[in-house]
PDB file of C-alpha atoms in Angstrom:
ATOM      1  CA  MET R   1      23.183  18.103   4.743  1.00  0.00           C
ATOM      2  CA  GLN R   2      22.984  14.397   2.852  1.00  0.00           C
ATOM      3  CA  ALA R   3      21.155  12.590   3.971  1.00  0.00           C
ATOM      4  CA  SER R   4      22.064   9.284   5.805  1.00  0.00           C
ATOM      5  CA  SER R   5      20.139   5.718   4.986  1.00  0.00           C
ATOM      6  CA  ARG R   6      22.148   2.176   4.848  1.00  0.00           C
ATOM      7  CA  ALA R   7      20.720  -0.046   2.137  1.00  0.00           C
ATOM      8  CA  ILE R   8      18.742  -2.739   3.057  1.00  0.00           C
ATOM      9  CA  VAL R   9      20.602  -6.146   4.174  1.00  0.00           C
ATOM     10  CA  SER R  10      18.971 -10.019   3.447  1.00  0.00           C
ATOM     11  CA  SER R  11      20.105 -13.509   2.669  1.00  0.00           C
ATOM     12  CA  GLN R  12      17.431 -13.218   0.135  1.00  0.00           C
ATOM     13  CA  GLN R  13      19.398 -12.671  -3.659  1.00  0.00           C
ATOM     14  CA  GLY R  14      16.318 -12.901  -5.189  1.00  0.00           C
ATOM     15  CA  PRO R  15      12.359 -13.878  -4.684  1.00  0.00           C
ATOM     16  CA  HIS R  16      11.364 -15.484  -1.213  1.00  0.00           C
ATOM     17  CA  GLN R  17      11.283 -20.111  -2.038  1.00  0.00           C
ATOM     18  CA  ASP R  18       8.483 -19.663  -0.394  1.00  0.00           C
ATOM     19  CA  LEU R  19       6.137 -17.080  -1.633  1.00  0.00           C
ATOM     20  CA  VAL R  20       4.293 -18.049  -4.556  1.00  0.00           C
ATOM     21  CA  ARG R  21       2.909 -21.112  -2.075  1.00  0.00           C
ATOM     22  CA  ARG R  22       1.576 -18.371   0.481  1.00  0.00           C
ATOM     23  CA  VAL R  23      -0.076 -16.423  -2.089  1.00  0.00           C
ATOM     24  CA  GLN R  24      -1.771 -19.311  -3.354  1.00  0.00           C
ATOM     25  CA  ARG R  25      -2.723 -20.179   0.284  1.00  0.00           C
ATOM     26  CA  ALA R  26      -3.904 -16.952   0.868  1.00  0.00           C
ATOM     27  CA  ARG R  27      -5.495 -17.364  -2.535  1.00  0.00           C
ATOM     28  CA  ASP R  28      -6.740 -20.190  -1.332  1.00  0.00           C
ATOM     29  CA  SER R  29      -7.803 -19.994   2.117  1.00  0.00           C
ATOM     30  CA  GLU R  30     -10.916 -18.140   3.766  1.00  0.00           C
ATOM     31  CA  TRP R  31      -9.564 -15.090   6.033  1.00  0.00           C
ATOM     32  CA  LYS R  32     -12.457 -15.163   8.809  1.00  0.00           C
ATOM     33  CA  ARG R  33     -10.635 -12.537  11.302  1.00  0.00           C
ATOM     34  CA  PRO R  34     -13.116  -9.856  11.796  1.00  0.00           C
ATOM     35  CA  PRO R  35     -12.158  -6.179  11.371  1.00  0.00           C
ATOM     36  CA  ALA R  36     -11.161  -4.515  14.613  1.00  0.00           C
ATOM     37  CA  GLU R  37     -13.716  -2.061  15.635  1.00  0.00           C
ATOM     38  CA  HIS R  38     -11.546   1.553  15.440  1.00  0.00           C
ATOM     39  CA  THR R  39     -11.148   0.225  12.219  1.00  0.00           C
ATOM     40  CA  ARG R  40     -14.655  -0.754  11.327  1.00  0.00           C
ATOM     41  CA  LEU R  41     -15.297   2.871  12.940  1.00  0.00           C
ATOM     42  CA  ALA R  42     -12.969   4.927  10.555  1.00  0.00           C
ATOM     43  CA  PHE R  43     -14.240   2.824   7.590  1.00  0.00           C
ATOM     44  CA  GLU R  44     -17.433   3.990   7.982  1.00  0.00           C
ATOM     45  CA  LYS R  45     -16.143   7.722   8.609  1.00  0.00           C
ATOM     46  CA  ALA R  46     -14.466   7.269   5.613  1.00  0.00           C
ATOM     47  CA  ASP R  47     -17.583   5.467   3.597  1.00  0.00           C
ATOM     48  CA  ARG R  48     -19.071   8.492   4.229  1.00  0.00           C
ATOM     49  CA  TRP R  49     -16.897  10.622   3.053  1.00  0.00           C
ATOM     50  CA  LEU R  50     -15.981   9.705   0.204  1.00  0.00           C
ATOM     51  CA  GLU R  51     -19.892   8.958  -1.186  1.00  0.00           C
ATOM     52  CA  ALA R  52     -20.122  13.140  -0.589  1.00  0.00           C
ATOM     53  CA  GLN R  53     -16.732  13.797  -2.604  1.00  0.00           C
ATOM     54  CA  SER R  54     -18.798  12.070  -5.672  1.00  0.00           C
ATOM     55  CA  ARG R  55     -15.128  11.539  -7.570  1.00  0.00           C
ATOM     56  CA  PRO R  56     -12.399   8.337  -8.256  1.00  0.00           C
ATOM     57  CA  LEU R  57     -10.974   7.403  -5.117  1.00  0.00           C
ATOM     58  CA  ILE R  58      -6.814   7.514  -5.404  1.00  0.00           C
ATOM     59  CA  LEU R  59      -6.182   5.199  -2.066  1.00  0.00           C
ATOM     60  CA  ASP R  60      -2.733   6.053  -0.633  1.00  0.00           C
ATOM     61  CA  ALA R  61      -1.676   2.868   1.781  1.00  0.00           C
ATOM     62  CA  GLY R  62       0.470   3.270   4.647  1.00  0.00           C
ATOM     63  CA  CYS R  63       0.321   7.336   3.655  1.00  0.00           C
ATOM     64  CA  GLY R  64       3.194   7.701   6.988  1.00  0.00           C
ATOM     65  CA  VAL R  65       2.724  11.197   8.150  1.00  0.00           C
ATOM     66  CA  GLY R  66       0.136  12.014   5.016  1.00  0.00           C
ATOM     67  CA  LEU R  67       2.733  14.011   2.972  1.00  0.00           C
ATOM     68  CA  SER R  68       2.078  10.899  -0.021  1.00  0.00           C
ATOM     69  CA  THR R  69      -2.169  11.851   0.028  1.00  0.00           C
ATOM     70  CA  ARG R  70      -1.533  15.679  -0.446  1.00  0.00           C
ATOM     71  CA  ARG R  71       0.897  15.728  -3.054  1.00  0.00           C
ATOM     72  CA  LEU R  72      -1.156  12.878  -4.417  1.00  0.00           C
ATOM     73  CA  ALA R  73      -4.501  15.760  -4.020  1.00  0.00           C
ATOM     74  CA  GLU R  74      -2.876  18.383  -5.686  1.00  0.00           C
ATOM     75  CA  ARG R  75      -1.359  16.463  -8.549  1.00  0.00           C
ATOM     76  CA  HIS R  76      -5.149  15.164  -8.666  1.00  0.00           C
ATOM     77  CA  PRO R  77      -7.866  17.183  -7.789  1.00  0.00           C
ATOM     78  CA  ASP R  78     -10.446  15.335  -9.772  1.00  0.00           C
ATOM     79  CA  HIS R  79     -10.046  12.472  -7.111  1.00  0.00           C
ATOM     80  CA  ALA R  80     -10.666  12.059  -3.726  1.00  0.00           C
ATOM     81  CA  VAL R  81      -7.464  10.909  -2.257  1.00  0.00           C
ATOM     82  CA  ILE R  82      -7.493   9.089   0.891  1.00  0.00           C
ATOM     83  CA  GLY R  83      -4.768   8.129   3.058  1.00  0.00           C
ATOM     84  CA  VAL R  84      -4.458   5.292   6.009  1.00  0.00           C
ATOM     85  CA  ASP R  85      -2.076   4.577   8.319  1.00  0.00           C
ATOM     86  CA  ARG R  86      -2.138   2.682  11.686  1.00  0.00           C
ATOM     87  CA  SER R  87       0.058   5.373  14.039  1.00  0.00           C
ATOM     88  CA  GLU R  88      -2.000   8.201  15.426  1.00  0.00           C
ATOM     89  CA  LEU R  89       1.913   9.857  15.973  1.00  0.00           C
ATOM     90  CA  ARG R  90       2.971  10.318  11.949  1.00  0.00           C
ATOM     91  CA  LEU R  91      -0.169  10.821  11.228  1.00  0.00           C
ATOM     92  CA  SER R  92      -0.330  14.250  13.420  1.00  0.00           C
ATOM     93  CA  ARG R  93       2.386  15.217  12.036  1.00  0.00           C
ATOM     94  CA  ASP R  94       2.317  19.035   9.988  1.00  0.00           C
ATOM     95  CA  HIS R  95       2.903  19.122   6.548  1.00  0.00           C
ATOM     96  CA  GLY R  96       0.127  21.733   5.715  1.00  0.00           C
ATOM     97  CA  ALA R  97      -3.547  21.821   5.522  1.00  0.00           C
ATOM     98  CA  LEU R  98      -5.377  19.052   3.493  1.00  0.00           C
ATOM     99  CA  PRO R  99      -7.000  20.122   0.667  1.00  0.00           C
ATOM    100  CA  ASP R 100     -10.717  19.894   0.477  1.00  0.00           C
ATOM    101  CA  ASN R 101     -10.381  16.655  -1.576  1.00  0.00           C
ATOM    102  CA  ALA R 102      -8.143  14.443   0.935  1.00  0.00           C
ATOM    103  CA  ARG R 103      -9.017  12.432   4.187  1.00  0.00           C
ATOM    104  CA  LEU R 104      -6.685  10.796   6.214  1.00  0.00           C
ATOM    105  CA  VAL R 105      -7.556   7.692   8.323  1.00  0.00           C
ATOM    106  CA  ARG R 106      -6.121   6.453  10.883  1.00  0.00           C
ATOM    107  CA  ALA R 107      -6.777   2.086  10.345  1.00  0.00           C
ATOM    108  CA  ASP R 108      -5.241  -1.066  10.080  1.00  0.00           C
ATOM    109  CA  LEU R 109      -4.680  -1.428   6.538  1.00  0.00           C
ATOM    110  CA  VAL R 110      -5.305  -5.490   6.887  1.00  0.00           C
ATOM    111  CA  ASP R 111      -8.614  -4.808   8.047  1.00  0.00           C
ATOM    112  CA  PHE R 112      -9.716  -1.288   6.170  1.00  0.00           C
ATOM    113  CA  TRP R 113      -8.474  -3.224   2.562  1.00  0.00           C
ATOM    114  CA  ARG R 114     -11.314  -6.014   3.329  1.00  0.00           C
ATOM    115  CA  LEU R 115     -13.832  -3.289   4.275  1.00  0.00           C
ATOM    116  CA  ALA R 116     -13.113  -1.355   1.804  1.00  0.00           C
ATOM    117  CA  LEU R 117     -14.250  -4.345  -1.177  1.00  0.00           C
ATOM    118  CA  ALA R 118     -17.026  -5.828   0.948  1.00  0.00           C
ATOM    119  CA  ALA R 119     -18.387  -2.507   0.782  1.00  0.00           C
ATOM    120  CA  GLY R 120     -17.450  -2.231  -3.318  1.00  0.00           C
ATOM    121  CA  TRP R 121     -14.782   0.430  -3.250  1.00  0.00           C
ATOM    122  CA  ARG R 122     -12.988   0.226  -6.174  1.00  0.00           C
ATOM    123  CA  PRO R 123      -9.897   2.566  -6.319  1.00  0.00           C
ATOM    124  CA  ALA R 124      -9.027   4.483  -9.307  1.00  0.00           C
ATOM    125  CA  ARG R 125      -4.861   4.637  -7.809  1.00  0.00           C
ATOM    126  CA  HIS R 126      -3.413   2.888  -5.191  1.00  0.00           C
ATOM    127  CA  TYR R 127      -0.423   3.310  -4.218  1.00  0.00           C
ATOM    128  CA  LEU R 128       2.120   1.713  -1.015  1.00  0.00           C
ATOM    129  CA  LEU R 129       4.707   4.165  -0.905  1.00  0.00           C
ATOM    130  CA  TYR R 130       7.739   2.616   1.452  1.00  0.00           C
ATOM    131  CA  PRO R 131       8.825   1.242   3.149  1.00  0.00           C
ATOM    132  CA  ASN R 132       7.454  -2.415   4.252  1.00  0.00           C
ATOM    133  CA  PRO R 133      10.391  -4.496   3.426  1.00  0.00           C
ATOM    134  CA  TYR R 134      10.504  -6.766   6.480  1.00  0.00           C
ATOM    135  CA  PRO R 135      14.117  -8.239   4.675  1.00  0.00           C
ATOM    136  CA  LYS R 136      14.790 -10.819   6.990  1.00  0.00           C
ATOM    137  CA  SER R 137      13.985 -13.994   5.205  1.00  0.00           C
ATOM    138  CA  THR R 138      11.797 -15.495   8.278  1.00  0.00           C
ATOM    139  CA  GLN R 139       9.547 -12.165   7.901  1.00  0.00           C
ATOM    140  CA  LEU R 140       7.868 -13.392   4.749  1.00  0.00           C
ATOM    141  CA  LYS R 141       4.493 -12.953   5.963  1.00  0.00           C
ATOM    142  CA  ARG R 142       4.828  -9.580   7.406  1.00  0.00           C
ATOM    143  CA  ARG R 143       5.758  -8.420   4.133  1.00  0.00           C
ATOM    144  CA  TRP R 144       1.904  -7.593   1.835  1.00  0.00           C
ATOM    145  CA  HIS R 145       2.918 -10.321  -0.533  1.00  0.00           C
ATOM    146  CA  GLY R 146       2.751 -12.789   2.226  1.00  0.00           C
ATOM    147  CA  HIS R 147       0.099 -11.696   3.956  1.00  0.00           C
ATOM    148  CA  PRO R 148      -3.708 -13.198   3.878  1.00  0.00           C
ATOM    149  CA  VAL R 149      -4.567  -9.970   3.118  1.00  0.00           C
ATOM    150  CA  PHE R 150      -2.808 -10.331  -0.321  1.00  0.00           C
ATOM    151  CA  PRO R 151      -5.794 -10.901  -2.498  1.00  0.00           C
ATOM    152  CA  SER R 152      -8.013  -8.377  -0.923  1.00  0.00           C
ATOM    153  CA  LEU R 153      -5.795  -6.210  -1.619  1.00  0.00           C
ATOM    154  CA  LEU R 154      -5.218  -6.991  -5.237  1.00  0.00           C
ATOM    155  CA  ALA R 155      -8.883  -7.492  -6.429  1.00  0.00           C
ATOM    156  CA  LEU R 156      -9.454  -3.311  -5.488  1.00  0.00           C
ATOM    157  CA  GLY R 157      -8.162  -3.035  -8.890  1.00  0.00           C
ATOM    158  CA  GLY R 158      -6.818  -0.201 -10.332  1.00  0.00           C
ATOM    159  CA  ALA R 159      -3.496   1.559 -11.396  1.00  0.00           C
ATOM    160  CA  LEU R 160      -1.153   0.281  -8.563  1.00  0.00           C
ATOM    161  CA  GLU R 161       1.842   1.822  -8.120  1.00  0.00           C
ATOM    162  CA  LEU R 162       5.155   0.303  -5.619  1.00  0.00           C
ATOM    163  CA  ARG R 163       7.500   1.973  -4.959  1.00  0.00           C
ATOM    164  CA  SER R 164      10.640   0.583  -2.248  1.00  0.00           C
ATOM    165  CA  ASN R 165      14.631   0.783  -2.368  1.00  0.00           C
ATOM    166  CA  TRP R 166      14.690  -2.601  -2.243  1.00  0.00           C
ATOM    167  CA  ALA R 167      14.356  -4.344  -5.488  1.00  0.00           C
ATOM    168  CA  ILE R 168      14.183  -8.106  -3.835  1.00  0.00           C
ATOM    169  CA  TYR R 169      10.366  -6.545  -2.362  1.00  0.00           C
ATOM    170  CA  VAL R 170       9.327  -5.499  -5.334  1.00  0.00           C
ATOM    171  CA  GLU R 171      10.249  -8.862  -7.581  1.00  0.00           C
ATOM    172  CA  GLU R 172       8.427 -11.001  -5.209  1.00  0.00           C
ATOM    173  CA  PHE R 173       4.955  -8.054  -5.307  1.00  0.00           C
ATOM    174  CA  ALA R 174       5.113  -8.359  -8.888  1.00  0.00           C
ATOM    175  CA  LEU R 175       5.214 -12.330  -9.070  1.00  0.00           C
ATOM    176  CA  GLY R 176       2.221 -12.271  -6.371  1.00  0.00           C
ATOM    177  CA  VAL R 177       0.132 -10.787  -8.600  1.00  0.00           C
ATOM    178  CA  GLU R 178       1.143 -12.986 -11.156  1.00  0.00           C
ATOM    179  CA  THR R 179       0.786 -15.505  -9.190  1.00  0.00           C
ATOM    180  CA  LEU R 180      -3.120 -14.761  -8.310  1.00  0.00           C
ATOM    181  CA  LEU R 181      -3.988 -13.074 -11.277  1.00  0.00           C
ATOM    182  CA  GLY R 182      -1.893 -13.495 -14.329  1.00  0.00           C
ATOM    183  CA  VAL R 183      -1.447 -10.106 -14.450  1.00  0.00           C
ATOM    184  CA  GLU R 184       2.203  -8.336 -15.548  1.00  0.00           C
ATOM    185  CA  GLY R 185       3.241  -4.773 -14.610  1.00  0.00           C
ATOM    186  CA  GLU R 186       6.642  -2.754 -15.275  1.00  0.00           C
ATOM    187  CA  ILE R 187       9.274  -3.310 -12.728  1.00  0.00           C
ATOM    188  CA  ALA R 188      11.712   0.212 -13.195  1.00  0.00           C
ATOM    189  CA  ALA R 189      14.579   1.915 -11.592  1.00  0.00           C
ATOM    190  CA  PHE R 190      13.467   5.826 -10.952  1.00  0.00           C
ATOM    191  CA  THR R 191      14.696   9.113 -10.089  1.00  0.00           C
ATOM    192  CA  PRO R 192      11.702  11.355  -7.964  1.00  0.00           C
ATOM    193  CA  GLY R 193      11.225  14.735  -9.483  1.00  0.00           C
ATOM    194  CA  ALA R 194      11.598  17.966  -7.647  1.00  0.00           C
ATOM    195  CA  THR R 195       8.760  17.156  -5.679  1.00  0.00           C
ATOM    196  CA  PHE R 196       9.448  13.774  -3.576  1.00  0.00           C
ATOM    197  CA  MET R 197       5.846  12.075  -2.281  1.00  0.00           C
ATOM    198  CA  THR R 198       7.211  10.855   1.031  1.00  0.00           C
ATOM    199  CA  PRO R 199      10.139  11.654   3.541  1.00  0.00           C
ATOM    200  CA  PHE R 200      11.583   8.497   2.841  1.00  0.00           C
ATOM    201  CA  GLU R 201      11.607   8.859  -0.732  1.00  0.00           C
ATOM    202  CA  ARG R 202      13.438  12.064  -0.157  1.00  0.00           C
ATOM    203  CA  LYS R 203      16.343  10.196   2.421  1.00  0.00           C
ATOM    204  CA  TYR R 204      16.894   6.715   0.198  1.00  0.00           C
ATOM    205  CA  PHE R 205      17.522   9.529  -3.032  1.00  0.00           C
ATOM    206  CA  GLU R 206      19.983  11.493  -1.137  1.00  0.00           C
ATOM    207  CA  SER R 207      21.970   8.781   0.668  1.00  0.00           C
ATOM    208  CA  GLY R 208      22.435   7.345  -3.206  1.00  0.00           C
ATOM    209  CA  GLN R 209      20.139   4.753  -2.904  1.00  0.00           C
ATOM    210  CA  THR R 210      18.314   3.225  -6.252  1.00  0.00           C
ATOM    211  CA  LEU R 211      14.682   3.248  -5.869  1.00  0.00           C
ATOM    212  CA  TRP R 212      11.988   0.541  -7.583  1.00  0.00           C
ATOM    213  CA  ARG R 213       8.396   1.397  -9.036  1.00  0.00           C
ATOM    214  CA  TYR R 214       6.340  -1.090 -10.003  1.00  0.00           C
ATOM    215  CA  ARG R 215       3.054  -0.246 -11.543  1.00  0.00           C
ATOM    216  CA  VAL R 216       0.428  -2.723 -12.680  1.00  0.00           C
ATOM    217  CA  ASP R 217      -3.291  -2.462 -13.986  1.00  0.00           C
ATOM    218  CA  LEU R 218      -5.547  -4.457 -12.267  1.00  0.00           C
ATOM    219  CA  ALA R 219      -8.781  -5.095 -13.571  1.00  0.00           C
ATOM    220  CA  PRO R 220     -11.524  -5.533 -10.125  1.00  0.00           C
ATOM    221  CA  SER R 221     -11.151  -9.969 -10.227  1.00  0.00           C
ATOM    222  CA  LEU R 222     -14.125 -10.184  -7.121  1.00  0.00           C
ATOM    223  CA  PRO R 223     -17.277  -8.987  -7.845  1.00  0.00           C
ATOM    224  CA  ARG R 224     -18.814  -6.107  -5.748  1.00  0.00           C
ATOM    225  CA  GLY R 225     -19.717  -6.902  -2.035  1.00  0.00           C
ATOM    226  CA  GLU R 226     -17.583 -10.171  -1.886  1.00  0.00           C
ATOM    227  CA  PRO R 227     -17.614 -11.132   2.083  1.00  0.00           C
ATOM    228  CA  ILE R 228     -14.505  -9.828   4.147  1.00  0.00           C
ATOM    229  CA  ARG R 229     -12.207 -13.304   4.382  1.00  0.00           C
TER     230      ARG R 229
END
């Protein structure tokens, strides 16, 4: 049966007119909200696990049901893969046993990213895979590149890959990276292989929607131990 997923509809015809201002404000303002206790505890456990792994890190941010974390761990057996999602229900979905080099973590990404930065994490690869985009023009601040955490996300460095079924969302993210770091990445439409990274990827593809991918190499822009903002 062919999947049926409605394409994203938005009043925006291009990147949000307020995006650059919001990104610059996030860069210039100190964010002082302390991390939630449950995320701090979850991060401490993940940090100990990562140290014991003694392998380069792949961070799967917003991993949903964790299928992408499994796929990445299988594809990169010489890396430690950590998938993070805030939903216990999604993380509890059964997609088979996790490989030894993978771990799923229930945590708030906004706090988890800042804790990772403060702890000196430097992922070799960093994935943001579907969906986020919050397409209403009034929802810019809920998109990752419109959120105050955006500078911390980028400061982790590594080879970052974002996927979405909304081209404008990908264009905005790329513009945010260029605004903060002056780094240009590559945006391209793509066709997934036989193994889909996430259930969303399968659903969007089988619904005939164009899938977009943004890739960029980020040099770490903050020193190890930068205070949480």
